Coordinates of C-alpha atoms and ligand atoms in Angstrom, one line a residue:
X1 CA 0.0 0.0 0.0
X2 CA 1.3 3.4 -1.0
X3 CA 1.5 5.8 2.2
X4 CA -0.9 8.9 0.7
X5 CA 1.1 12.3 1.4
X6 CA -1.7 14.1 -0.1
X7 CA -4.1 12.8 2.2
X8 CA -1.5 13.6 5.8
X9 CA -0.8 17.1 4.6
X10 CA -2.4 18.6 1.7
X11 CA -0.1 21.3 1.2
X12 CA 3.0 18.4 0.6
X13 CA 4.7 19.4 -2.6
X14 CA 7.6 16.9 -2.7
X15 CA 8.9 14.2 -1.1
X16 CA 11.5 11.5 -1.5
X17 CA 10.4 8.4 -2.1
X18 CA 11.4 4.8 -3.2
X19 CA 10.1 3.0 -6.3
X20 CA 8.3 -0.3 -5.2
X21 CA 7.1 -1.2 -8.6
X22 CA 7.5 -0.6 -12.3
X23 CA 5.3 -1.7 -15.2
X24 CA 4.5 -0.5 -18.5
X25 CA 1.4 1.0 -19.5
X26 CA 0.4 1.4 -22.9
X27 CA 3.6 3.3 -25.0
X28 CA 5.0 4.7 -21.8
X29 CA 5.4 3.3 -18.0
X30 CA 4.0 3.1 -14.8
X31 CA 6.2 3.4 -10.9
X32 CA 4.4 2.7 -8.1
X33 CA 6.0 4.3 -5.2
X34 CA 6.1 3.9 -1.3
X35 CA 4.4 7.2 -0.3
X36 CA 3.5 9.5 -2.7
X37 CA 2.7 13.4 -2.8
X38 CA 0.9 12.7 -6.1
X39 CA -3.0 13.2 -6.1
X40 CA -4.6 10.2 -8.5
X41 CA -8.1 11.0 -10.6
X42 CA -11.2 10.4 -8.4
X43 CA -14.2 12.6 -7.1
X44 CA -14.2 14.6 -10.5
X45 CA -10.8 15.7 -9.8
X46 CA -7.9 15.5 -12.7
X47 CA -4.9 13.8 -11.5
X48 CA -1.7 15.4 -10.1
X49 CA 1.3 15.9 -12.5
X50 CA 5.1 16.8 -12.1
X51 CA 8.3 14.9 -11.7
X52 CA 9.5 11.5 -10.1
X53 CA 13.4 11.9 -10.8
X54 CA 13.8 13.2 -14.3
X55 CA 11.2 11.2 -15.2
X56 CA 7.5 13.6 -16.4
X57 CA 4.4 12.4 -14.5
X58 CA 1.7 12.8 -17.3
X59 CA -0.9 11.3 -15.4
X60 CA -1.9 9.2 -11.8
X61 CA -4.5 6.8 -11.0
X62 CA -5.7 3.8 -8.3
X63 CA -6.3 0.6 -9.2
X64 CA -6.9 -1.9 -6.2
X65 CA -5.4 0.6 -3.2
X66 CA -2.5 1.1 -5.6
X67 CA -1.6 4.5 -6.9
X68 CA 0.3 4.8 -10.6
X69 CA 2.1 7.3 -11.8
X70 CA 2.0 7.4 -15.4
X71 CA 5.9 8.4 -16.5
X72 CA 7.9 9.2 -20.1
X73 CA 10.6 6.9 -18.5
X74 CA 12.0 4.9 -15.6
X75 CA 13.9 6.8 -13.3
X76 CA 17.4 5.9 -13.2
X77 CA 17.4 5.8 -9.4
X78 CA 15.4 3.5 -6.8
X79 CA 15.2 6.5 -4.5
X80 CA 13.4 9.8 -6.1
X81 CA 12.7 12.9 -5.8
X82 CA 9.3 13.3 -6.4
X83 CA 7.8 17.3 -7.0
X84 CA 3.9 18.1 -8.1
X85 CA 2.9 20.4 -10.2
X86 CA 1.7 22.6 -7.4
X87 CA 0.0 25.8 -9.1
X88 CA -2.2 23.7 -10.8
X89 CA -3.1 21.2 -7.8
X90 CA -3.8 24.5 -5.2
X91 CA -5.8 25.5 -8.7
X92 CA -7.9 22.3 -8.3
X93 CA -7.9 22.9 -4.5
X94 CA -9.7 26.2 -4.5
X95 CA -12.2 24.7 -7.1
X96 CA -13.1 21.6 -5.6
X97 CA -13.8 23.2 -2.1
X98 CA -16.1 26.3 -4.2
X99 CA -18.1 23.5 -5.6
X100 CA -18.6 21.8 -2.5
X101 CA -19.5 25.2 -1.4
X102 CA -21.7 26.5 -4.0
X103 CA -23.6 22.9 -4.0
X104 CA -24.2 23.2 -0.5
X105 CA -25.9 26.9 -1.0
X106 CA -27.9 25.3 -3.6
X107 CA -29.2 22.8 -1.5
X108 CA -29.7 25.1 1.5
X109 CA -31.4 27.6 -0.7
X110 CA -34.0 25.6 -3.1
X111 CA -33.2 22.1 -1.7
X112 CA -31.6 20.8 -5.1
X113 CA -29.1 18.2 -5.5
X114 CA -26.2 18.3 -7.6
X115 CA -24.8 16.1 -10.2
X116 CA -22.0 15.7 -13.1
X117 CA -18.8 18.0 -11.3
X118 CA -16.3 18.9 -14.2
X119 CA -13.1 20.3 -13.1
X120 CA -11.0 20.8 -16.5
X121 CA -8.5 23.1 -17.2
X122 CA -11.0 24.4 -20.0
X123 CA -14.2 25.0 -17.8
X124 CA -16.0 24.3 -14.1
X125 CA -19.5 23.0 -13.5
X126 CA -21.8 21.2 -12.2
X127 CA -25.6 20.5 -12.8
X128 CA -28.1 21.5 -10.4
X129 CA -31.6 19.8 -10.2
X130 CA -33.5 23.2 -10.9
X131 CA -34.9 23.4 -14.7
X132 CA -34.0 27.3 -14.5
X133 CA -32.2 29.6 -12.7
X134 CA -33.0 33.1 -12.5
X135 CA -30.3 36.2 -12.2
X136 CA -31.7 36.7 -8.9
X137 CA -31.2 33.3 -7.5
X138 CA -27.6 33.4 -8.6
X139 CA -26.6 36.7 -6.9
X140 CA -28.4 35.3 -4.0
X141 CA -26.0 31.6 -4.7
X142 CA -23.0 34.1 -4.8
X143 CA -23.2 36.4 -1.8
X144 CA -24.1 33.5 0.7
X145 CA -21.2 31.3 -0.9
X146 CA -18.5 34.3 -0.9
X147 CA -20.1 34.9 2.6
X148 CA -19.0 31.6 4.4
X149 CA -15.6 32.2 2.3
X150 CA -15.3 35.5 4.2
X151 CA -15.8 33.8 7.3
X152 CA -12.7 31.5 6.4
X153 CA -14.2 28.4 8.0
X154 CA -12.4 25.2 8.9
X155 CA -12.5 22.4 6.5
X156 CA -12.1 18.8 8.3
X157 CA -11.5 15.6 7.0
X158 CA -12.5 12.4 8.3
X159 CA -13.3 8.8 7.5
X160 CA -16.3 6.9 8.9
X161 CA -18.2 3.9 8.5
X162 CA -21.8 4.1 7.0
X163 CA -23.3 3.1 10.7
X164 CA -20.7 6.3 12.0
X165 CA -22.1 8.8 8.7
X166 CA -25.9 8.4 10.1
X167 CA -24.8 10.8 13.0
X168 CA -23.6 13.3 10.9
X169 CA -25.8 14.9 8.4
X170 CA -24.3 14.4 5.1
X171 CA -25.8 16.7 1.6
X172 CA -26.0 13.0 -0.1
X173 CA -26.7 9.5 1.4
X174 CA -23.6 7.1 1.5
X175 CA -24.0 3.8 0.1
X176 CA -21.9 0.6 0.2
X177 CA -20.3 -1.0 3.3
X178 CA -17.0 0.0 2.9
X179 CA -16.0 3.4 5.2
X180 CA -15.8 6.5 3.3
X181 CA -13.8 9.9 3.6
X182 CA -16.3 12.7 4.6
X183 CA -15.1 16.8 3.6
X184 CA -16.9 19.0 6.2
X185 CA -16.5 22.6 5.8
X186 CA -18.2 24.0 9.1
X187 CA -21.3 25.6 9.7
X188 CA -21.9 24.6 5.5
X189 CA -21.8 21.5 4.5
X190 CA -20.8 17.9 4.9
X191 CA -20.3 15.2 2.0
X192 CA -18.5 11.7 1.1
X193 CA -15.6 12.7 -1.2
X194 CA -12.2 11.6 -1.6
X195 CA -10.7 15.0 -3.3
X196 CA -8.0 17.4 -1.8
X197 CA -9.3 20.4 -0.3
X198 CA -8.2 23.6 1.5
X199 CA -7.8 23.8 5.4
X200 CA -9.8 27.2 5.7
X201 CA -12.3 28.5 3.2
X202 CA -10.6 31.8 3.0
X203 CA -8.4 30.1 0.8
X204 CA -10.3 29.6 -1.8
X205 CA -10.8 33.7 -2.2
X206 CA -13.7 34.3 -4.4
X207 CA -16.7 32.0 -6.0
X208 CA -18.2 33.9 -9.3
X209 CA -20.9 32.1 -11.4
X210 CA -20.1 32.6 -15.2
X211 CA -23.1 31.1 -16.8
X212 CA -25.6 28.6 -16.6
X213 CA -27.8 27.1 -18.9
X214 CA -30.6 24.7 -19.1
X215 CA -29.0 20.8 -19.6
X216 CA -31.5 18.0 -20.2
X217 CA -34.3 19.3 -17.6
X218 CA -31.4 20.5 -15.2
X219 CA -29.2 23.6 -14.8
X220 CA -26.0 23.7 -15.4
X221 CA -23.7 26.0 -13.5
X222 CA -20.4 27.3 -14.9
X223 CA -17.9 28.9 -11.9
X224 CA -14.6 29.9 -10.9
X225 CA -12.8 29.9 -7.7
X226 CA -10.0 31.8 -6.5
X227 CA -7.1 32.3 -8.2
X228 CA -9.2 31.5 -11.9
X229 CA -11.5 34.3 -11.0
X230 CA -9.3 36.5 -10.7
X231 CA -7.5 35.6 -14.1
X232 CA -10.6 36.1 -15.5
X233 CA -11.8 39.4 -13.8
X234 CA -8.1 40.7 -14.9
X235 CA -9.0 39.9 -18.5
X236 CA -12.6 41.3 -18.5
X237 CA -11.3 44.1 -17.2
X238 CA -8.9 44.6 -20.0
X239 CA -12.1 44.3 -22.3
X240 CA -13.8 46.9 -20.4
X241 CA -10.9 49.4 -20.3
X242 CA -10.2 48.6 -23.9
X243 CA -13.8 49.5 -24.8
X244 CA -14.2 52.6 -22.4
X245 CA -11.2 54.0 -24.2
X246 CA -12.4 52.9 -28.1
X247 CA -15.8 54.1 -27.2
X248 CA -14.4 57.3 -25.3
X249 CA -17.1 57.0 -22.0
X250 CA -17.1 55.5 -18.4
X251 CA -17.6 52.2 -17.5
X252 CA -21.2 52.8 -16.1
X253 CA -22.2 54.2 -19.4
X254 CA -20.7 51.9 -21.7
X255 CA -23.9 49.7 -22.1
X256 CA -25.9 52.8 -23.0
X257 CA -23.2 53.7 -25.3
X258 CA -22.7 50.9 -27.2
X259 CA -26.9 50.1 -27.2
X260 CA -27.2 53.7 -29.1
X261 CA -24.8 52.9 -31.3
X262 CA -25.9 49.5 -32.4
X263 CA -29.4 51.9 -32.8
X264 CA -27.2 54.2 -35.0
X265 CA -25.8 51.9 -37.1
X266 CA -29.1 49.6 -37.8
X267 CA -30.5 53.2 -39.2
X268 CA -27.8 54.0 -40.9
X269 CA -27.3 50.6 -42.4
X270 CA -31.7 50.9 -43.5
X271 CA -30.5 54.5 -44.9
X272 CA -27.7 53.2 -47.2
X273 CA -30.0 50.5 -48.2
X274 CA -32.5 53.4 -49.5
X275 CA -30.0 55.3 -50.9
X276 CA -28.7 52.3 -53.0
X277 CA -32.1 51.1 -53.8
X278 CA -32.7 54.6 -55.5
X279 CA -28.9 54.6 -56.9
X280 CA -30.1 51.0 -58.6
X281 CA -33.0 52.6 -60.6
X282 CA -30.5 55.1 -61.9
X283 CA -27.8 52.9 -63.1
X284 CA -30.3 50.7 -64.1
X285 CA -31.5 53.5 -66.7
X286 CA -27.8 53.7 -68.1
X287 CA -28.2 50.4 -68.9
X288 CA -30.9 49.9 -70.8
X289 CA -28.7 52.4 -72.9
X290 CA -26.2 49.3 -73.4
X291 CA -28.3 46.6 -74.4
X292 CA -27.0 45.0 -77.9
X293 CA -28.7 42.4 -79.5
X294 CA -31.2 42.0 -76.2
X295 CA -27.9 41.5 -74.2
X296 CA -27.3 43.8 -71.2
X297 CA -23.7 43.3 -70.7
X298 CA -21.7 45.2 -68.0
X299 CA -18.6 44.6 -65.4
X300 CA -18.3 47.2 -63.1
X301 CA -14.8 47.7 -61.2
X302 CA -16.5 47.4 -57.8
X303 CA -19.8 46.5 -56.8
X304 CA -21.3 43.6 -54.1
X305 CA -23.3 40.8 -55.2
X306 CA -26.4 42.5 -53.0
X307 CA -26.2 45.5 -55.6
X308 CA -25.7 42.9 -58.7
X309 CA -28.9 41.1 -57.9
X310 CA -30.8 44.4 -57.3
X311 CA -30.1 45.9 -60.8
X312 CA -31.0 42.5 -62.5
X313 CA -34.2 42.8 -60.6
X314 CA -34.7 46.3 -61.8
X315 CA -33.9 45.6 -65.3
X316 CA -35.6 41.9 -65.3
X317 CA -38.6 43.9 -66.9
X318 CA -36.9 44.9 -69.8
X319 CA -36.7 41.1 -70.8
X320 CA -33.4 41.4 -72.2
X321 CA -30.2 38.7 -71.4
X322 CA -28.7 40.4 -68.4
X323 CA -24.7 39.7 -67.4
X324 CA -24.0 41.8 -64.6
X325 CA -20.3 41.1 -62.8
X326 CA -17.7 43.1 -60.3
X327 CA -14.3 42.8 -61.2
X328 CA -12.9 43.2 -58.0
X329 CA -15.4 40.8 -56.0
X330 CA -14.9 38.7 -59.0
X331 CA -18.4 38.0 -58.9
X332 CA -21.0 38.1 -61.8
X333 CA -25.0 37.4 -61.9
X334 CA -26.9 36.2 -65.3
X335 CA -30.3 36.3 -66.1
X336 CA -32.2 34.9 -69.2
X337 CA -34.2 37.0 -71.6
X338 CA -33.7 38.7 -74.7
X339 CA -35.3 35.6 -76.3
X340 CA -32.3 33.2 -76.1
X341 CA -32.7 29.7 -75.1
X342 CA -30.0 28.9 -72.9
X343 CA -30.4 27.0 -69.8
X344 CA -28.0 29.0 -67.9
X345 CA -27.8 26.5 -64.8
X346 CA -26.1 24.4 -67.1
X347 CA -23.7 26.1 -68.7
X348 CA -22.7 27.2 -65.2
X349 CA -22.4 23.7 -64.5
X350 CA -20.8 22.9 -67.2
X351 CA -18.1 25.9 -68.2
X352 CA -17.6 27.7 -64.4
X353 CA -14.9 24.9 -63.5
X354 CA -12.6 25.2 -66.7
X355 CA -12.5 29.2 -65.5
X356 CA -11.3 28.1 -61.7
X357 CA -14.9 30.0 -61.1
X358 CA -17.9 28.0 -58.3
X359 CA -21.4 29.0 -58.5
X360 CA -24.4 27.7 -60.0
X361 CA -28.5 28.2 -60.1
X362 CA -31.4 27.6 -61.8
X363 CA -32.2 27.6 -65.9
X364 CA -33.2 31.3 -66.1
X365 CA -30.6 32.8 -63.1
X366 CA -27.5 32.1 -61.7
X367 CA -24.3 33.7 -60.0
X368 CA -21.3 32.9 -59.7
X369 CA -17.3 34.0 -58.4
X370 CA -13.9 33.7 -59.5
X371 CA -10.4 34.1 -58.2
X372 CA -9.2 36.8 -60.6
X373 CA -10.8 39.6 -63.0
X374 CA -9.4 37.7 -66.3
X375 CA -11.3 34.2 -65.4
X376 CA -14.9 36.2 -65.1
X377 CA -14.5 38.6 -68.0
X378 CA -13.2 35.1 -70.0
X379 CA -16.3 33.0 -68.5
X380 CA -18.5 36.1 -69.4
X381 CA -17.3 36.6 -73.5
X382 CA -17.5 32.9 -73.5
X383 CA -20.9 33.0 -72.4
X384 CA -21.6 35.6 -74.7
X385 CA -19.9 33.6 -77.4
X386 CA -21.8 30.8 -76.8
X387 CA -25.5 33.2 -77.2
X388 CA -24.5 33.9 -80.7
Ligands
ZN1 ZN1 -15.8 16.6 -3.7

């Protein structure tokens, strides 16, 4: 049996240790030690990492009371130095006592029960048995679970049998014979888990709710603890004062700001859609000028495919053959008339390829676009070509 540093003092970084055992495990190897600092997977906590020797501990887990330390190589010596990866375990620390936190203010609050802990280096949560929160409820969740962290309350840890576990009142039932480890954080909450955890809630410095969202007639509850929310209030903060100075206001009126100018912009966008509308039936005009032989033919230098398709609408009553393109969007739009039978779907289909051009449509209408100028003005003469 491995002696469990981790669980004697939780704040053990290192240790020196002796290598009991050595195995392989898939392309790499496995050392089984005789006391380890090295936290294995279990209670929805990631494993420990860090360094036995020179070798890299990639990963740690139990199997039968055993604890294996998943390494890129066998250390040369039988006696180690073992050292965590400490940031990142105090990381988990402060995240696994929040949650225990957090659920317990759930369940004092509304009575739920929660379900599904992630702790990953990408994202925290955990699912609540509430089909909805409201933004109320969570401030309430927040300021009673950053309120016990204020108080910087002890956090024991203790193993008990089920019998013992009926005296003390546990968030979720204990079942199996076996005894269990119990995480008590006083005056909050008690409950079976076999994760490491701060000695004093002050530790854990600050819970902050992210998001939650509804998850298969649950809620679930996206947080941070501690350090983590503070990295993240640091960079939201640098989005604020980014935008306060881009958008010349305070922070108090930046929401205002930024509303009145999304207002601003929407009209101005429904403006410039008038003014092109009405610049259309103009151009439009000048082109009936240029029909030859029922063919309205024209490649302007620069024009988007939302003004193409306009002046083919407008000039779709003059029943002429219609090529309309933009030389530098490379695009062009083609419309039958003029009393030509070409389906032009086809020839799309057909021809666009051999100009390195996509696109397609229907028999009387299609678009299309092309890398460079020379492909669409040669697609469009040979499209003309191909009309005579
Ligand atoms: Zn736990």
């Amino acid at each position: 049996m491995t002696e469990r540093l981790y669980y004697e003092d939780v704040y053990i970084k290192e240790s020196y240790s002796r290598i009991i055992e050595v195995g392989e495990y898939k392309d790499t190897y496995t050392v089984v030690l005789d006391k380890t600092p090295f936290y294995p997977e279990g209670g929805g906590q990631p494993s420990d990492t860090g360094y036995i020797g020179e070798a890299r501990v990639s990963h740690v887990y139990e199997r039968e009371g055993k604890v294996y330390h998943v390494v890129d190589k066998v250390p040369q010596s039988e006696e180690v130095h073992c050292i965590i990866d400490y940031d990142k375990r105090f990381d988990r620390m402060q995240q696994h006592s929040g949650e225990h936190i957090l659920a317990a203010c759930f369940n004092k609050c509304f009575g739920t029960m929660s379900s599904s802990f992630h702790l990953g280096d990408d994202y925290i949560s955990i699912d609540i048995s509430m089909p909805e929160i409201s933004a109320e409820e969570i401030t309430k969740i927040e300021d009673m679970a950053n309120g016990y962290i204020y108080e910087n309350l002890p956090v024991h840890t203790f193993m008990v049998t089920p019998e013992e576990s009926k005296n003390i009142k546990l968030r979720k039932n204990i079942e199996g014979e076996e005894k269990v480890r119990v995480v008590q954080i006083e005056k909050v909450d008690a409950c079976a888990c076999c994760g490491t955890h701060v000695k004093n809630t002050g530790e854990i410095g600050i819970i902050k709710i992210i998001k939650s969202e509804k998850y298969k007639g649950l809620t679930r509850v996206y947080f941070k603890c501690g350090k983590r929310a503070f990295d993240d209030f640091r960079a939201k903060q640098d989005i604020v004062t980014t935008l306060v100075r881009n958008f010349s206001t305070g922070e108090g009126e930046l929401i205002n700001k930024i509303n009145n100018d999304q207002e601003h912009m929407r009209e101005l966008g429904r403006k410039l859609s008038d003014y092109k509308k009405k610049c259309c039936s103009y151009e439009a005009r000048e082109l009936k000028e240029l029909s030859r032989n029922n063919i309205i033919y024209y490649i302007y230098d620069d024009k988007e495919m939302e003004e193409l398709q306009m002046l083919t609408e407008q000039l779709s009553e003059t029943k002429q053959f219609i090529i309309l393109g933009s030389a530098r969007q490379g695009q062009v739009i083609v419309s039958a008339g003029g009393g030509y039978h070409l389906n032009i779907g086809q020839f799309f289909k057909e021809k666009i390829k051999e100009f390195n051009g996509r696109g397609g449509g229907k028999a009387d209408r299609a678009q299309g676009s092309f890398t460079s100028e020379l492909d669409l003005r040669h697609f469009t003469e040979e499209l003309i070509k191909h009309l005579e």
